[in-house]
Short mmCIF file of N, CA and C in Angstrom, two decimals:
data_model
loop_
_atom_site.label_atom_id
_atom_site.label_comp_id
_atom_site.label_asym_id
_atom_site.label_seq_id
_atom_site.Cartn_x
_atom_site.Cartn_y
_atom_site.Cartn_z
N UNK A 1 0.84 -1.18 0.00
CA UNK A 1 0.00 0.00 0.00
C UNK A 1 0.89 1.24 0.00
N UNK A 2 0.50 2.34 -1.13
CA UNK A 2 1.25 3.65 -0.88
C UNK A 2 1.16 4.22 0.11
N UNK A 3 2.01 4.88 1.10
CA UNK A 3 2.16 5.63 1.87
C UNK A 3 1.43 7.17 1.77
N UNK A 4 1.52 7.84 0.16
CA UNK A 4 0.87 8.97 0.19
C UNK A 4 -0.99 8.82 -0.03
N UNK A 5 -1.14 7.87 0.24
CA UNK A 5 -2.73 7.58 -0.35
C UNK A 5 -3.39 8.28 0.84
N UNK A 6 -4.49 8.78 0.56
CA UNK A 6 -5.27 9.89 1.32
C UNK A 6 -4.30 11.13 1.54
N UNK A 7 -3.42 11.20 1.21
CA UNK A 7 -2.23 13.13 1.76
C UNK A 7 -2.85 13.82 0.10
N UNK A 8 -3.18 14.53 0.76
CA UNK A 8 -2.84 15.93 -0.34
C UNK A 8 -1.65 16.99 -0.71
N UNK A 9 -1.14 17.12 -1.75
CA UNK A 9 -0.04 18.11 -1.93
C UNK A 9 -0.61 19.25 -1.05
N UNK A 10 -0.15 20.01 -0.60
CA UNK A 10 0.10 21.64 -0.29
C UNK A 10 0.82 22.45 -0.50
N UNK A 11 0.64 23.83 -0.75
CA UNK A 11 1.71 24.27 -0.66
C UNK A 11 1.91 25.32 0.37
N UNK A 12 2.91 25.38 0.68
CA UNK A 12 2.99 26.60 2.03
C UNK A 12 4.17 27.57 1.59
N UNK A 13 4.26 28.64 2.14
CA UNK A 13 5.18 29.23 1.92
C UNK A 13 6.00 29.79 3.40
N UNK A 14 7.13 29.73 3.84
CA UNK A 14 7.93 29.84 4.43
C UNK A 14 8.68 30.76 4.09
N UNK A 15 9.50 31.82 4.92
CA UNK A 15 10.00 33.00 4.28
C UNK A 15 10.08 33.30 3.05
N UNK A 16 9.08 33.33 2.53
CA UNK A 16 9.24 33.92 0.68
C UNK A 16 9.62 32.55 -0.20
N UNK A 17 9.79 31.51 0.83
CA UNK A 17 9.93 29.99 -0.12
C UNK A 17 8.83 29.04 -0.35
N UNK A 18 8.53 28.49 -1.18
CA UNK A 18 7.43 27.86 -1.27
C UNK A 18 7.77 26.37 -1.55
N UNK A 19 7.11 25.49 -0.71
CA UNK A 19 7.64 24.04 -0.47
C UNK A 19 6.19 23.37 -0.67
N UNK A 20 6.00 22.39 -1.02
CA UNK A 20 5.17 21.13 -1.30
C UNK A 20 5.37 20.40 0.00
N UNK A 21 3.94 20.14 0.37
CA UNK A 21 3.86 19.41 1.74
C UNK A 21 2.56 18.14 1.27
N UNK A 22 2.88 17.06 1.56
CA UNK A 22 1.35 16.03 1.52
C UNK A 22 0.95 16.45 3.38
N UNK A 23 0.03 15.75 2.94
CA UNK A 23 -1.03 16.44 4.13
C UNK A 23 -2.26 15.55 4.05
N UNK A 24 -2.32 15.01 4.89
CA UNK A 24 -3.82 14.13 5.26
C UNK A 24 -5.02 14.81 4.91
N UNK A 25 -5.93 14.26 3.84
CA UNK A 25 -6.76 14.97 3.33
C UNK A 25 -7.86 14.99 4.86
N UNK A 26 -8.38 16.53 4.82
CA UNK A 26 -9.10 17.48 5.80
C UNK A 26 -8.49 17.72 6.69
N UNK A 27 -7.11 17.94 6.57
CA UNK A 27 -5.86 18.35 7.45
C UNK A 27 -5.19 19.70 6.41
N UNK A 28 -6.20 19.81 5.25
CA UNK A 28 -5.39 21.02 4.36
C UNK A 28 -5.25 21.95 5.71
N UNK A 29 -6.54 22.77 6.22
CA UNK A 29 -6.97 24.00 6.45
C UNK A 29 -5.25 24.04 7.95
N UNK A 30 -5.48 22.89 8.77
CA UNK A 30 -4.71 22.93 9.57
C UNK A 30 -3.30 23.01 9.64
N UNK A 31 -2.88 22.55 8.31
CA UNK A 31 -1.56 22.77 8.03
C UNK A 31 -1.10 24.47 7.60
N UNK A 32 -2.16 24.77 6.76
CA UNK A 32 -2.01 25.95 6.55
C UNK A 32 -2.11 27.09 7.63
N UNK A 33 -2.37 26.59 8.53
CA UNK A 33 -2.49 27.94 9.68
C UNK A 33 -1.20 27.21 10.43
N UNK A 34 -0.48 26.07 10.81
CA UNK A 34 0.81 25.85 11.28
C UNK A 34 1.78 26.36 10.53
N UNK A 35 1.27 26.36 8.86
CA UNK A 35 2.73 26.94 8.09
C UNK A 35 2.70 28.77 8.65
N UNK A 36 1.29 29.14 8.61
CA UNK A 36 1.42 30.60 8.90
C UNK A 36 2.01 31.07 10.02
N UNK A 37 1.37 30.09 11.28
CA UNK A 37 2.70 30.35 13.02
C UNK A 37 3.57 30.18 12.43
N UNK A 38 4.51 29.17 11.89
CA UNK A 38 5.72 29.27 11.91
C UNK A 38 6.53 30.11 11.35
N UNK A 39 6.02 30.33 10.15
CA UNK A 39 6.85 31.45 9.21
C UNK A 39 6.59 33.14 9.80
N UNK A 40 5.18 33.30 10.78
CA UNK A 40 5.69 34.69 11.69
C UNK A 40 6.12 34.69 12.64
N UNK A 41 6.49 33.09 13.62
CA UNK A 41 7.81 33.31 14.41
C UNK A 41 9.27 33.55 13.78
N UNK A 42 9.23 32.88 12.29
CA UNK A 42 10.65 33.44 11.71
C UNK A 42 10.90 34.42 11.45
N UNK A 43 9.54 35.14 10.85
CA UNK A 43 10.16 36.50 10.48
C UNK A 43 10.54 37.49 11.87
N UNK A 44 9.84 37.36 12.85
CA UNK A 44 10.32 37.98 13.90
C UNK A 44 11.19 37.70 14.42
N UNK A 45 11.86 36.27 14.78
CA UNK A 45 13.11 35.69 15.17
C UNK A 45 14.28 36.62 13.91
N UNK A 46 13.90 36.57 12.90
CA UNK A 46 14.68 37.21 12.06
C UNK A 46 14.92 38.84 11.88
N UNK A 47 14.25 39.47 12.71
CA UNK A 47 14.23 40.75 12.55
C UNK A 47 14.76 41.37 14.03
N UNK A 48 14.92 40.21 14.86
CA UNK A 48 14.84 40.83 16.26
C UNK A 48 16.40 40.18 16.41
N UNK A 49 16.79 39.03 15.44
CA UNK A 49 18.08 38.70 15.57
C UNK A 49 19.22 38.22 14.57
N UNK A 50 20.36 38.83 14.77
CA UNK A 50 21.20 38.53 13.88
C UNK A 50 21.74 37.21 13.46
N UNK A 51 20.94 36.58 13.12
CA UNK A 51 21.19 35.10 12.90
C UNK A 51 21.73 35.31 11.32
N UNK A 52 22.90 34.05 11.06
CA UNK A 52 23.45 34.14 10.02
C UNK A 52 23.08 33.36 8.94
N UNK A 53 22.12 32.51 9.39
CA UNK A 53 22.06 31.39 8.34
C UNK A 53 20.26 30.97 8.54
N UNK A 54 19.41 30.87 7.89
CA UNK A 54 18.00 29.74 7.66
C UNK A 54 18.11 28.89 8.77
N UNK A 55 19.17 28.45 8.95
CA UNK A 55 19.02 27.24 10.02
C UNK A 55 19.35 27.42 11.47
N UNK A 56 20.03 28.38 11.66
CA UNK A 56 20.32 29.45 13.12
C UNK A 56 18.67 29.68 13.39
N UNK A 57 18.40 30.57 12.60
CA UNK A 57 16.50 30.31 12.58
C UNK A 57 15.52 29.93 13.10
N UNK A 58 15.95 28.57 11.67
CA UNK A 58 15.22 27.31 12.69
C UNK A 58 15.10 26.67 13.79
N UNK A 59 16.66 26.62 14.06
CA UNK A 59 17.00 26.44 15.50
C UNK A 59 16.32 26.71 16.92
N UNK A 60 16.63 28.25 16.65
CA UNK A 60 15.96 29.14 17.38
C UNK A 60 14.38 28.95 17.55
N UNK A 61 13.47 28.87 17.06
CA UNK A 61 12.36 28.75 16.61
C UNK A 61 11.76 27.42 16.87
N UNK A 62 12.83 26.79 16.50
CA UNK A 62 12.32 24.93 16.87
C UNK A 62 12.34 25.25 18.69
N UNK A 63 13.59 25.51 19.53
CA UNK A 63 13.53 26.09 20.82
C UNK A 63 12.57 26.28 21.44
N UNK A 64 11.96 27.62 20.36
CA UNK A 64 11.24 28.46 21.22
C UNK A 64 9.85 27.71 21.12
N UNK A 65 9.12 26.99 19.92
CA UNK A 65 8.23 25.84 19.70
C UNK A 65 8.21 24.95 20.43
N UNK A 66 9.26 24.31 20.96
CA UNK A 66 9.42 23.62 21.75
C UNK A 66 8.88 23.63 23.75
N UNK A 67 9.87 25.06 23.96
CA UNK A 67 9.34 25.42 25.07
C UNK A 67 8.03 25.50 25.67
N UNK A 68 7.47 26.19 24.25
CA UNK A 68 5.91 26.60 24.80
C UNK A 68 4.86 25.55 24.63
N UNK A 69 5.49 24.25 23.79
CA UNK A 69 4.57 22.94 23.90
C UNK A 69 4.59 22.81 25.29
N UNK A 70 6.10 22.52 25.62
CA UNK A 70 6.23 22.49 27.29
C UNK A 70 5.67 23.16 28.19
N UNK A 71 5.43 23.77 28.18
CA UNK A 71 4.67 25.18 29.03
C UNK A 71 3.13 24.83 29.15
N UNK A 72 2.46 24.19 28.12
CA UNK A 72 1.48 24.05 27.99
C UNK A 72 0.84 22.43 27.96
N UNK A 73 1.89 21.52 27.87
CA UNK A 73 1.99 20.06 28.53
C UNK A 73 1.86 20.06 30.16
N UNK A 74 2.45 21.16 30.74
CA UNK A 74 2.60 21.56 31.90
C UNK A 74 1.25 21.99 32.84
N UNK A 75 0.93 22.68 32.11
CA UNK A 75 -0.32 23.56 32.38
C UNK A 75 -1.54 22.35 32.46
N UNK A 76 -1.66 21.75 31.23
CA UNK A 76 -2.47 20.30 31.31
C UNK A 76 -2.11 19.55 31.78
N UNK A 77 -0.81 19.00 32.54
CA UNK A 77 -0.86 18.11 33.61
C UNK A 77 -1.83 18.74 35.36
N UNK A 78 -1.04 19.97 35.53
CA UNK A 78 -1.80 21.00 36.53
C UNK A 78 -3.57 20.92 36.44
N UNK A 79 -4.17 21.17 35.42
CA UNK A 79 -5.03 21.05 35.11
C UNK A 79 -6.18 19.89 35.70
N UNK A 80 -5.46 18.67 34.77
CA UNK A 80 -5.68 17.23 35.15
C UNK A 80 -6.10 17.03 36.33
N UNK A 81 -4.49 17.35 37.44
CA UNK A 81 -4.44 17.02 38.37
C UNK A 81 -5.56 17.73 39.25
N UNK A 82 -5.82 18.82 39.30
CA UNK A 82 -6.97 19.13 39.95
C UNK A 82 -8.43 19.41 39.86
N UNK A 83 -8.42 18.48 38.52
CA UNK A 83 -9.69 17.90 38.09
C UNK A 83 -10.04 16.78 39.13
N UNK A 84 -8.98 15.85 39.31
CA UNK A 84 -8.87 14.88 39.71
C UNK A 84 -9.18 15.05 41.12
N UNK A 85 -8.42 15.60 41.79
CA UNK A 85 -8.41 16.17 43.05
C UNK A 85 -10.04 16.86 43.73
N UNK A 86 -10.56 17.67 42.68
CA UNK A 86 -11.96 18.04 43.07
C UNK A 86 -12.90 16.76 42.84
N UNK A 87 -12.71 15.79 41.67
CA UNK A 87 -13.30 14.96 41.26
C UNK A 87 -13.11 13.81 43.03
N UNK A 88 -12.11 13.68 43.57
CA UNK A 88 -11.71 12.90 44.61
C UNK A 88 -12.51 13.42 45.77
N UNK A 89 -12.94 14.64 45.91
CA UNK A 89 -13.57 15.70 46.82
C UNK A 89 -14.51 15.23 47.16
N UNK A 90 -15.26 15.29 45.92
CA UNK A 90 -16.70 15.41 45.64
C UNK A 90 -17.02 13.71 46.02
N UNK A 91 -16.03 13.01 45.52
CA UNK A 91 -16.49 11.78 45.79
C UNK A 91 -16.91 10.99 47.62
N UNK A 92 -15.60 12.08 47.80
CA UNK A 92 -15.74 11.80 49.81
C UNK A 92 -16.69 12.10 50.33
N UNK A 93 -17.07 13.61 49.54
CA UNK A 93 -18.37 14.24 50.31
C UNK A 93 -19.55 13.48 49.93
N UNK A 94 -19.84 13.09 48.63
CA UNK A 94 -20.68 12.28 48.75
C UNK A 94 -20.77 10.86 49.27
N UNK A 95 -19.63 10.11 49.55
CA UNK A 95 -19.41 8.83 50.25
C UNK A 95 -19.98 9.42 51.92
N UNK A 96 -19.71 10.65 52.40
CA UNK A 96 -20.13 10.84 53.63
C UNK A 96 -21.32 11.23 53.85
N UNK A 97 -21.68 11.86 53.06
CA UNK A 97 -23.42 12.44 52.80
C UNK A 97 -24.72 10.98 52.47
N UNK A 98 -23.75 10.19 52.04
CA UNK A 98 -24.56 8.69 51.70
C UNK A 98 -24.78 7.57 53.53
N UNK A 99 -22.96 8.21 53.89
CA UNK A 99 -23.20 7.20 55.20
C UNK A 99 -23.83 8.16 56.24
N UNK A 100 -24.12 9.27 56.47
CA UNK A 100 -24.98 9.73 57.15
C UNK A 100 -26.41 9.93 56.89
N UNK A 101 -26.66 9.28 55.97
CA UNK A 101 -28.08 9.37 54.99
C UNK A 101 -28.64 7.94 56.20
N UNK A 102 -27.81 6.88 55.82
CA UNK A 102 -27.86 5.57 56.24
C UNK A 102 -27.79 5.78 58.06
N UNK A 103 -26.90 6.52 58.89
CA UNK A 103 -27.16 6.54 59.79
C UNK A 103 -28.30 7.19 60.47
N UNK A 104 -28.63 8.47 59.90
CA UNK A 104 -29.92 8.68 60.57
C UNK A 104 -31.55 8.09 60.03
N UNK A 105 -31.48 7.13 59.11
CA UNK A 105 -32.39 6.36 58.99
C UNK A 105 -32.44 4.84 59.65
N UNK A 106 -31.05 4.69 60.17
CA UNK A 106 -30.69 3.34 61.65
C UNK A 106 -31.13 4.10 62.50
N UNK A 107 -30.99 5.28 63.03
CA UNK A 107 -31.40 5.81 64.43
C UNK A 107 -32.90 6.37 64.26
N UNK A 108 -33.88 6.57 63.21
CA UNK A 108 -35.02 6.94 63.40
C UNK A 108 -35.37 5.51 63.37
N UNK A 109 -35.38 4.23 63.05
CA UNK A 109 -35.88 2.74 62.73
C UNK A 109 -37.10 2.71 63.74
N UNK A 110 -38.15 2.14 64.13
CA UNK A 110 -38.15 2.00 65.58
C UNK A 110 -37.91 1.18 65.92
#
């Protein structure tokens, strides 16, 4: 089986370059707004620094892409966790609201 079956060509453009990308068809629209982040973190990485080469750049940029996945892997673990934590809450209070349900219907019995 081909590998490109269901990708669509794209094209994106990257600092003033234009590259051919396959792309999982109904993944056009999404690629095209990742090619657009990336190429206006370059141009600003590029204007704010004297980098000598495309790939100093990239570098930079892959970094800074990088970080803020992290930042935000971070944030959704935090998240999680005190989903979890209220979710654990709620469960006590209602485990206690159930056994005092049960005790004052043993002590009204006759």
């Amino acid at each position: 089986m081909d590998d490109s079956m269901g990708n669509n060509p794209v094209s994106i453009k990257i600092l003033d370059q234009s590259y051919k990308v396959n792309c999982p068809v109904g993944e056009e629209n999404n690629l095209l707004e990742l090619a657009a982040q990336l190429n206006q973190k370059l141009v600003l990485a590029k204007s704010r620094t004297p980098a000598n080469s495309i790939t100093q750049l990239l570098v930079m940029v892959a970094l800074e892409i990088s970080y803020e996945a992290k930042q935000q892997s971070i944030l959704h673990l935090q998240q999680a966790k005190q989903v979890d934590e209220r979710i654990e809450s709620m469960q006590k209070a209602l485990a206690n609201a159930l056994i005092k349900g049960v005790e004052n219907q043993d002590s009204s019995a006759p």
